[in-house]
Every structure is written in C-alpha cells, then in structure tokens.
mmCIF file of C-alpha atoms in Angstrom:
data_model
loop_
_atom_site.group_PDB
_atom_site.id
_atom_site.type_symbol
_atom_site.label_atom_id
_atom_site.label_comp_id
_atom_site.label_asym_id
_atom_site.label_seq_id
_atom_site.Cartn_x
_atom_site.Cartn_y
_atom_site.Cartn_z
ATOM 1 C CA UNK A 1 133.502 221.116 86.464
ATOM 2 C CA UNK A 2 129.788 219.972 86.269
ATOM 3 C CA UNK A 3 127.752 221.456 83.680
ATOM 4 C CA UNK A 4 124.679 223.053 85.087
ATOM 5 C CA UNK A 5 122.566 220.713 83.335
ATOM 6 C CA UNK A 6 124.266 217.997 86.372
ATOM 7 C CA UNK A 7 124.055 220.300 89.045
ATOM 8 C CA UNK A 8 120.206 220.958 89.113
ATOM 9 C CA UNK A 9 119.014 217.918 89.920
ATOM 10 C CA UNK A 10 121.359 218.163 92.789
ATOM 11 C CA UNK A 11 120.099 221.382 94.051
ATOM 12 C CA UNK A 12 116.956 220.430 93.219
ATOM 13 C CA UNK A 13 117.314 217.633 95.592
ATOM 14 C CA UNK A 14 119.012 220.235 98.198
ATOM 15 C CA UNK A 15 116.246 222.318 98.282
ATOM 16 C CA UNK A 16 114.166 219.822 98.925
ATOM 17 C CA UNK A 17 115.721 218.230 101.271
ATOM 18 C CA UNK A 18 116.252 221.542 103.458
ATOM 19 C CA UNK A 19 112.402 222.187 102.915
ATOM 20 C CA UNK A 20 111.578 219.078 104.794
ATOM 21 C CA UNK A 21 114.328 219.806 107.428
ATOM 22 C CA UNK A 22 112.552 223.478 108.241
ATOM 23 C CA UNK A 23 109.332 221.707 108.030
ATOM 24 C CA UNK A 24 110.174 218.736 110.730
ATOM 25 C CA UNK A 25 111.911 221.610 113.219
ATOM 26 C CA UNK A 26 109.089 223.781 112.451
ATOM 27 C CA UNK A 27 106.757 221.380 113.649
ATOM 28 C CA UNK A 28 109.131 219.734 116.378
ATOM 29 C CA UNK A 29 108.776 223.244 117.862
ATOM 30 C CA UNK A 30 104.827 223.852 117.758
ATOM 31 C CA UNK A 31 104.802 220.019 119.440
ATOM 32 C CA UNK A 32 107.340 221.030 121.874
ATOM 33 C CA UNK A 33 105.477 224.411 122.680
ATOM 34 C CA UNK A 34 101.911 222.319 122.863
ATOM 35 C CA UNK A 35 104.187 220.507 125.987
ATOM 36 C CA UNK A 36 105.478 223.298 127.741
ATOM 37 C CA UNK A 37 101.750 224.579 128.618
ATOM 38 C CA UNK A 38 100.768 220.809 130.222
ATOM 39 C CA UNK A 39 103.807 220.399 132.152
ATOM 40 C CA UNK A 40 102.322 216.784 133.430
ATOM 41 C CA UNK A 41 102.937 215.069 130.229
ATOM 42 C CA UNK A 42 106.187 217.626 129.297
ATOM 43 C CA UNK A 43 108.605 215.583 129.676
ATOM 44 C CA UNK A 44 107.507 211.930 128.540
ATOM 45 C CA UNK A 45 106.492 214.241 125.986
ATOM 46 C CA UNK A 46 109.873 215.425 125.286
ATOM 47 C CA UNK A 47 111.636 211.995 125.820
ATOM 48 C CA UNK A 48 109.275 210.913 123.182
ATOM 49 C CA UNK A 49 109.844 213.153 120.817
ATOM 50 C CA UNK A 50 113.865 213.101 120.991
ATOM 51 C CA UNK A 51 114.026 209.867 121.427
ATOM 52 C CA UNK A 52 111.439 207.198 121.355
ATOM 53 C CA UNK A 53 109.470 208.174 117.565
ATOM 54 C CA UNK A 54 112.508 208.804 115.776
ATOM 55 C CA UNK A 55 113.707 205.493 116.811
ATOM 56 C CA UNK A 56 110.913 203.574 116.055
ATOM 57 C CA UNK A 57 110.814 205.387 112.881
ATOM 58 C CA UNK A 58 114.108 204.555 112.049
ATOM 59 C CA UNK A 59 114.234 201.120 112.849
ATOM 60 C CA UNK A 60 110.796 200.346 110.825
ATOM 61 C CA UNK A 61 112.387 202.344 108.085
ATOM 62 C CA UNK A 62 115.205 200.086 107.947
ATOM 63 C CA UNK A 63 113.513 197.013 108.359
ATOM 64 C CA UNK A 64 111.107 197.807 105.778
ATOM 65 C CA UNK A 65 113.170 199.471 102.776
ATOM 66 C CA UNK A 66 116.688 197.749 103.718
ATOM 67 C CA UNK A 67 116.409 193.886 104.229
ATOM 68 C CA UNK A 68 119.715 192.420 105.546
ATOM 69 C CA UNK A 69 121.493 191.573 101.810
ATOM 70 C CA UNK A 70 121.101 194.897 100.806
ATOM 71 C CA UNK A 71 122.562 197.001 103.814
ATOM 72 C CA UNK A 72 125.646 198.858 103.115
ATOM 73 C CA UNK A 73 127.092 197.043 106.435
ATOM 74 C CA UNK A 74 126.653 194.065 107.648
ATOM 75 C CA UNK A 75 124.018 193.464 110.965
ATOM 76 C CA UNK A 76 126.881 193.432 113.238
ATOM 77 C CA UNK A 77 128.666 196.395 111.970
ATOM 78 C CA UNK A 78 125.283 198.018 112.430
ATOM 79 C CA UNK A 79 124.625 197.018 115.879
ATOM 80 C CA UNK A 80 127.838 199.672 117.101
ATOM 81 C CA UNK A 81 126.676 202.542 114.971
ATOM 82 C CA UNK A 82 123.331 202.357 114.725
ATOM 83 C CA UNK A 83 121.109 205.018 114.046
ATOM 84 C CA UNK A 84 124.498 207.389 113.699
ATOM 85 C CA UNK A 85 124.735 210.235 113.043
ATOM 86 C CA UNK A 86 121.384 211.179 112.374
ATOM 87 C CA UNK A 87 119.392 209.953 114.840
ATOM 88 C CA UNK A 88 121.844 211.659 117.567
ATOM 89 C CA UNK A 89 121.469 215.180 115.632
ATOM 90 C CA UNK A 90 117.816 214.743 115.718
ATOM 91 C CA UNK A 91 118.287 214.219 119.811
ATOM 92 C CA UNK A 92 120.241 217.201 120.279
ATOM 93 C CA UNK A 93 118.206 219.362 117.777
ATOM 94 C CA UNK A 94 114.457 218.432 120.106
ATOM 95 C CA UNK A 95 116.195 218.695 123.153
ATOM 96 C CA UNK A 96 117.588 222.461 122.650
ATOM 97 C CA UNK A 97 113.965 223.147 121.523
ATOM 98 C CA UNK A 98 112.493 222.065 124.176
ATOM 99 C CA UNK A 99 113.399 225.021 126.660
ATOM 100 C CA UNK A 100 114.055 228.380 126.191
ATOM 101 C CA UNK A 101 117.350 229.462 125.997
ATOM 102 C CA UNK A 102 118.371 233.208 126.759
ATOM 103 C CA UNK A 103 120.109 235.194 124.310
ATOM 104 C CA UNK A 104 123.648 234.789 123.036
ATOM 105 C CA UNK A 105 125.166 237.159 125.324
ATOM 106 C CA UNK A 106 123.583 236.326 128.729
ATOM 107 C CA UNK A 107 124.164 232.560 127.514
ATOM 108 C CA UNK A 108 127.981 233.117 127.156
ATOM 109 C CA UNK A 109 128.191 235.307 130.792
ATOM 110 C CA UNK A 110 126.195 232.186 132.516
ATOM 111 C CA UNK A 111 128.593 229.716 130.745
ATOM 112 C CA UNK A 112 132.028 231.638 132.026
ATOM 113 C CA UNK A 113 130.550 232.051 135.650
ATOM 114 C CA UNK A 114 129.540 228.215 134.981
ATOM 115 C CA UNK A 115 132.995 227.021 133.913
ATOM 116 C CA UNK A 116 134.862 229.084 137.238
ATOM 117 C CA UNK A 117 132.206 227.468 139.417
ATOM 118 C CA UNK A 118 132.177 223.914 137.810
ATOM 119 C CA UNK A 119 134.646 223.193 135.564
ATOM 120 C CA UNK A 120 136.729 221.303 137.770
ATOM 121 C CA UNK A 121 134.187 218.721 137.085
ATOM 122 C CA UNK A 122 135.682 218.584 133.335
ATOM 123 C CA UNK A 123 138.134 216.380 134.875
ATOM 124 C CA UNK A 124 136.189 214.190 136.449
ATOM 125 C CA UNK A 125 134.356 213.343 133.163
ATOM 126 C CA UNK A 126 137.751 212.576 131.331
ATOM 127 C CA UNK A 127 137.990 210.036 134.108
ATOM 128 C CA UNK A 128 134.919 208.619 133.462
ATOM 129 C CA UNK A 129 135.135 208.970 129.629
ATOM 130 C CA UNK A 130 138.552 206.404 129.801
ATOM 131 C CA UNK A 131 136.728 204.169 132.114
ATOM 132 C CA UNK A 132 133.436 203.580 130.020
ATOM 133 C CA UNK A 133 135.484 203.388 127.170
ATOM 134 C CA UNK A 134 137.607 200.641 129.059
ATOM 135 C CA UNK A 135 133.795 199.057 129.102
ATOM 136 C CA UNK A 136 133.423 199.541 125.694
ATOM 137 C CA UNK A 137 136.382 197.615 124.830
ATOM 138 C CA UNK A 138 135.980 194.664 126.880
ATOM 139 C CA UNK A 139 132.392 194.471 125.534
ATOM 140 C CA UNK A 140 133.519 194.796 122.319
ATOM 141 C CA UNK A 141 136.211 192.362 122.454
ATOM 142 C CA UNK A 142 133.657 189.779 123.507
ATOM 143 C CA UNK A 143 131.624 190.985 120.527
ATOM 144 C CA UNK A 144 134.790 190.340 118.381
ATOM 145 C CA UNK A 145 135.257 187.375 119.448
ATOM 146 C CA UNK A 146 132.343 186.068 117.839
ATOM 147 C CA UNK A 147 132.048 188.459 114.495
ATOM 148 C CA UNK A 148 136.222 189.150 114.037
ATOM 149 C CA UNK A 149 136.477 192.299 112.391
ATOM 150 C CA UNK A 150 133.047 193.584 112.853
ATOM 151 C CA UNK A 151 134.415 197.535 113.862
ATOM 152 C CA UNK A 152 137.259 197.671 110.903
ATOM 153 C CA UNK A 153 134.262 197.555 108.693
ATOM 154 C CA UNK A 154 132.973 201.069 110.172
ATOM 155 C CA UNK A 155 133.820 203.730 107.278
ATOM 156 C CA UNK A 156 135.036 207.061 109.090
ATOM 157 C CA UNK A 157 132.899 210.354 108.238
ATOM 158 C CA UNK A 158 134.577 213.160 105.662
ATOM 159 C CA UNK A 159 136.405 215.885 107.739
ATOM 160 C CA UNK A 160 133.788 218.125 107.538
ATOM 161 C CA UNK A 161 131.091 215.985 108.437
ATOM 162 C CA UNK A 162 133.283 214.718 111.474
ATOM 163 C CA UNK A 163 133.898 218.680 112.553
ATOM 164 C CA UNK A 164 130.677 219.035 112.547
ATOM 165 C CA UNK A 165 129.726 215.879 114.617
ATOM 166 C CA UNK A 166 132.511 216.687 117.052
ATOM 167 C CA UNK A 167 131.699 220.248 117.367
ATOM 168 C CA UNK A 168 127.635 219.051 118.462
ATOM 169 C CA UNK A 169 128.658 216.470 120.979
ATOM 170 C CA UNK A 170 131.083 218.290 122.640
ATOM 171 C CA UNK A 171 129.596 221.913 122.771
ATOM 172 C CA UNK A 172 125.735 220.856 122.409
ATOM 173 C CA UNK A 173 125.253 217.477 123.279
ATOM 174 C CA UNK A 174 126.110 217.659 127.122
ATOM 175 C CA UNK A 175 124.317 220.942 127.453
ATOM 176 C CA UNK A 176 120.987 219.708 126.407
ATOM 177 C CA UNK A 177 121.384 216.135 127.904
ATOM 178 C CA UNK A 178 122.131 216.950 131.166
ATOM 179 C CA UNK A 179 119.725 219.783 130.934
ATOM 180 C CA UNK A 180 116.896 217.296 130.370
ATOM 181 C CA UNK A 181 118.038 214.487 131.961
ATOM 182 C CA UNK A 182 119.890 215.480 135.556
ATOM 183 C CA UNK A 183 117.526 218.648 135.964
ATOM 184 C CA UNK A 184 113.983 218.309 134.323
ATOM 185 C CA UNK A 185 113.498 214.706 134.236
ATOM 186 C CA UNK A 186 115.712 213.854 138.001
ATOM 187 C CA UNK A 187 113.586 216.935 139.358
ATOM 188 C CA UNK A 188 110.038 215.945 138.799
ATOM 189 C CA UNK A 189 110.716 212.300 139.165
ATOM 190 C CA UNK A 190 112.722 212.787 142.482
ATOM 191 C CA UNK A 191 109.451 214.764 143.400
ATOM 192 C CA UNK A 192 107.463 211.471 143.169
ATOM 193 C CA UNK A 193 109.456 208.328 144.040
ATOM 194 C CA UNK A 194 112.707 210.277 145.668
ATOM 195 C CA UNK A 195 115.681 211.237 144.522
ATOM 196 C CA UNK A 196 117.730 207.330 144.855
ATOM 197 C CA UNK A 197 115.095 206.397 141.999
ATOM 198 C CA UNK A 198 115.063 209.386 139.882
ATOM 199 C CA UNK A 199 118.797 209.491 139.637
ATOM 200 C CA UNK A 200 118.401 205.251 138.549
ATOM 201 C CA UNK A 201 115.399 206.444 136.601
ATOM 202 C CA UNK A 202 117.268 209.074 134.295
ATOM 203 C CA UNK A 203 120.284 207.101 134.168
ATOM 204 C CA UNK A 204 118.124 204.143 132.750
ATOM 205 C CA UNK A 205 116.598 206.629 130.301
ATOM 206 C CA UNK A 206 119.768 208.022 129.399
ATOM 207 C CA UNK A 207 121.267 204.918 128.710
ATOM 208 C CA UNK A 208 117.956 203.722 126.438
ATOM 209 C CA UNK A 209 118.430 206.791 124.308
ATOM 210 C CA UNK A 210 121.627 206.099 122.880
ATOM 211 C CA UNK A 211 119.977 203.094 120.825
ATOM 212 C CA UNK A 212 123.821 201.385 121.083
ATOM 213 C CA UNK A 213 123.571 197.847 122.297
ATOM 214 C CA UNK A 214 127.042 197.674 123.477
ATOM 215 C CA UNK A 215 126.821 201.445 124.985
ATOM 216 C CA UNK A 216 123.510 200.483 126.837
ATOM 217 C CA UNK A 217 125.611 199.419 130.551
ATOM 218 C CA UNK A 218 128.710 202.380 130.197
ATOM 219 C CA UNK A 219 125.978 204.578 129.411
ATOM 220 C CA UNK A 220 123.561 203.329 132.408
ATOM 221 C CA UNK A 221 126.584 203.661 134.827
ATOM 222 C CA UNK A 222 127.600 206.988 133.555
ATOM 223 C CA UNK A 223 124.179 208.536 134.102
ATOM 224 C CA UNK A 224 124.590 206.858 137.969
ATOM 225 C CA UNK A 225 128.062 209.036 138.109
ATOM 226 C CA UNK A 226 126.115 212.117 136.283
ATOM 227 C CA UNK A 227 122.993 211.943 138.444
ATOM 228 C CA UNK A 228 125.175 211.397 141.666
ATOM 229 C CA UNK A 229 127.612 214.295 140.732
ATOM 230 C CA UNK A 230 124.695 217.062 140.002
ATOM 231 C CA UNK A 231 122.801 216.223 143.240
ATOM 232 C CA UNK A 232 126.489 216.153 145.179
ATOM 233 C CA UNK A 233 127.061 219.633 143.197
ATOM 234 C CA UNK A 234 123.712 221.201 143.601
ATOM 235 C CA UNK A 235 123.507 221.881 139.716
ATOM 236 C CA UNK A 236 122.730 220.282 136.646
ATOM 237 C CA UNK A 237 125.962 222.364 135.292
ATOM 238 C CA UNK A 238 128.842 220.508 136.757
ATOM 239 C CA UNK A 239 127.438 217.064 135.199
ATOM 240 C CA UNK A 240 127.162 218.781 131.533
ATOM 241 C CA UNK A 241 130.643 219.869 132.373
ATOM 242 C CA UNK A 242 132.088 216.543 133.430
ATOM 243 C CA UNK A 243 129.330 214.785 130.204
ATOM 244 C CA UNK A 244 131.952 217.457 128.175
ATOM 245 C CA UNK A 245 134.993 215.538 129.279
ATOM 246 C CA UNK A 246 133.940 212.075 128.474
ATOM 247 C CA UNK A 247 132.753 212.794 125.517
ATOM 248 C CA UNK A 248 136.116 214.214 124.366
ATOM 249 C CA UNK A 249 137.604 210.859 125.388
ATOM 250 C CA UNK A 250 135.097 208.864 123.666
ATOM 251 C CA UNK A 251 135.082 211.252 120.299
ATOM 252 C CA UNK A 252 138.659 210.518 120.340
ATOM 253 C CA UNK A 253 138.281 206.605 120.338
ATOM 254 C CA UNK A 254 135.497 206.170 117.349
ATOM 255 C CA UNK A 255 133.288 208.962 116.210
ATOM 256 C CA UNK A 256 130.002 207.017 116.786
ATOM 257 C CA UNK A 257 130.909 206.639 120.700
ATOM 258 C CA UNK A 258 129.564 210.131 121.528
ATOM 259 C CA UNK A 259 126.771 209.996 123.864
#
C-alpha cells in the first residue's frame, strides 16, 4: 500500500482540485442568478456560459499548452471526442443551475405523472437514436476512409468513470437540454421570429454545442425531430423523454456519442 508520505501530495492535489471545482460552481451560480433578474440577455447568457466560454477556453487551452506532437491522440482521433468528457459535464452542471428546480420529492411526483403522460415518446427517441447513429457511421466511414483507424485509437473510460458518464447523460443530460433548448430558448425566440425559426434556431444551437464535427448534422436534425415533437406534444417533457432514448442508443455505440 502507499506510504502516507505518497499519498499527500495526492490529496493535496485533491483538495485542491475540489476547491477550484466549488469555486467555478460557486461562481457559475452568482453569474447565472445575475441572468435570471435581466431576462433579455438570460438566455444568450446561459448559452454562453454552458457552452460558448468553456469552449473557447478549452480549445485555446489546447492550442496553447498541447501543440500537435505532444497530444496524447492524434488530431483526428481528437476531432470525434473532443472536448469529452469534461466539457459535456460542465454543460449539464450550468444548465441545471440555471433554473430552479423544486425539491426532491415534488421533482420525483412531476417526473412519474411525466413518464404516464409522455413516455411513449421514449420510443420514439430509440428510433431516432439508431438513425443518427446510422449518420454517424456513414460519416465516419467517410472519415475512415481517409485516416484508417482513427476511432480504434479512442481509449474507453474506467468503469466507474463510464457509470458515472452514463448515469449524467441519460438521467441529467436530456432533462436540462431540452429544458433550455425546446422550452426557454424555442419560447422566447418563437416569440420574435415564429415558431418554424425558433425550432431551426435551437436545433442549430443544439447541434453547435456538442463541439463534435462529425455529430454537428445528426445533432442539427435531431433538434428538428426534438423541436417538432415538443411543439406537436405541447411540452418540453416528451422531447427530454424521447432525448432519453437516443441517448441510450448512442451511449451504447461509443461513450463520447452522448449528446
């Protein structure tokens, strides 16, 4: 076993590294509050927060302190997982922040009248999960064709890491996505440019977020179906629903597929 002597620096480093998690949410949440009381700029405000900083961050990081020889995988493994896990945890984290959520209890009654009202639209997203990942695939195969062997090169994640990662984009993920994007976002911008646009508008946001290259069209056309089904529907619910389905599909083809 490791002395203690070995183990402090590592808990040192632990600490630490919680300390600037707390600190980042901490603040996440007095810049998400700021929002909420100037509801005209909440939810660029929002996207920009979940999405747009920590990707430029990210990708000035990495073009700064990583130059290409010394990336653990090469450019063209990084193009399919890029910015994974993190960046996605980061997404889900900003966008549960960014609205209040009721307490445990009342959330669990609202989710079991939810699931007899629209869970039939569960199946519908397992649907649409196998046919964006048929897009996947032929995009990826043309990608292969090129770089052979690009996606073998993809380590998997430790089992605990990849419970974890499961667990938060099937139970989180579509909850605060759909919340965002197919209620907040679709409702104020169908209230300026109707809703035809805001549903293309969302989906085009949606698809932006993910960061993916190869995701960027499945994801587009999947926030068309999502947008479409929660207007048809009447509620944001039956798309998180139906986002629950594909992302089971898509978990189940390559961990960094969740969306």
């Amino acid at each position: 076993m490791p002395t203690s002597a070995e183990l402090r620096p590592l808990l040192i480093l632990l600490a630490l590294l919680v300390g600037l998690l707390s600190l980042a949410l901490g603040g996440l949440r007095r810049v998400l509050r700021w929002l909420q009381r100037r509801p005209r700029w909440a939810v660029a405000g929002v996207f920009g927060l979940a999405y747009l900083l920590p990707w430029g961050l990210y990708l000035g990081v990495l073009g700064i302190s990583t130059p290409p020889a010394a990336q653990t995988l090469p450019w063209t493994a990084q193009v399919l997982v890029l910015g994974q896990p993190w960046l996605y945890l980061w997404q889900m984290l900003a966008l549960a922040l960014a609205v209040p959520w009721p307490p445990p209890s009342v959330l669990l009654a609202r989710g079991w009248a939810s699931l007899r009202r629209q869970g039939a639209a569960f199946l519908l997203g397992l649907g649409l999960g196998g046919l964006a990942g048929l897009g996947y695939a032929l995009l990826l195969a043309g990608f292969e064709s090129r770089w052979p062997g690009t996606a073998e090169r993809i380590p998997g994640l430790p089992p605990l890491a990849l419970g974890l990662w499961l667990a938060t984009g099937l139970l989180l993920a579509p909850w605060v996505e759909e919340r965002f994007f197919r209620a907040t976002l679709l409702d104020a911008a169908a209230m300026r440019w109707g809703r035809p646009r805001a549903v293309m508008l969302s989906a085009a946001l949606f698809a932006l977020g993910q960061g993916r290259p190869l995701l960027l069209l499945p994801a587009f056309v999947l926030g068309l179906a999502l947008g479409g089904l929660a207007l048809r529907r009447g509620s944001w619910e039956a798309a998180a629903w139906a986002h629950m389905g594909v992302n089971l599909v898509l978990g189940g083809l390559a961990w960094y597929l969740l969306i």
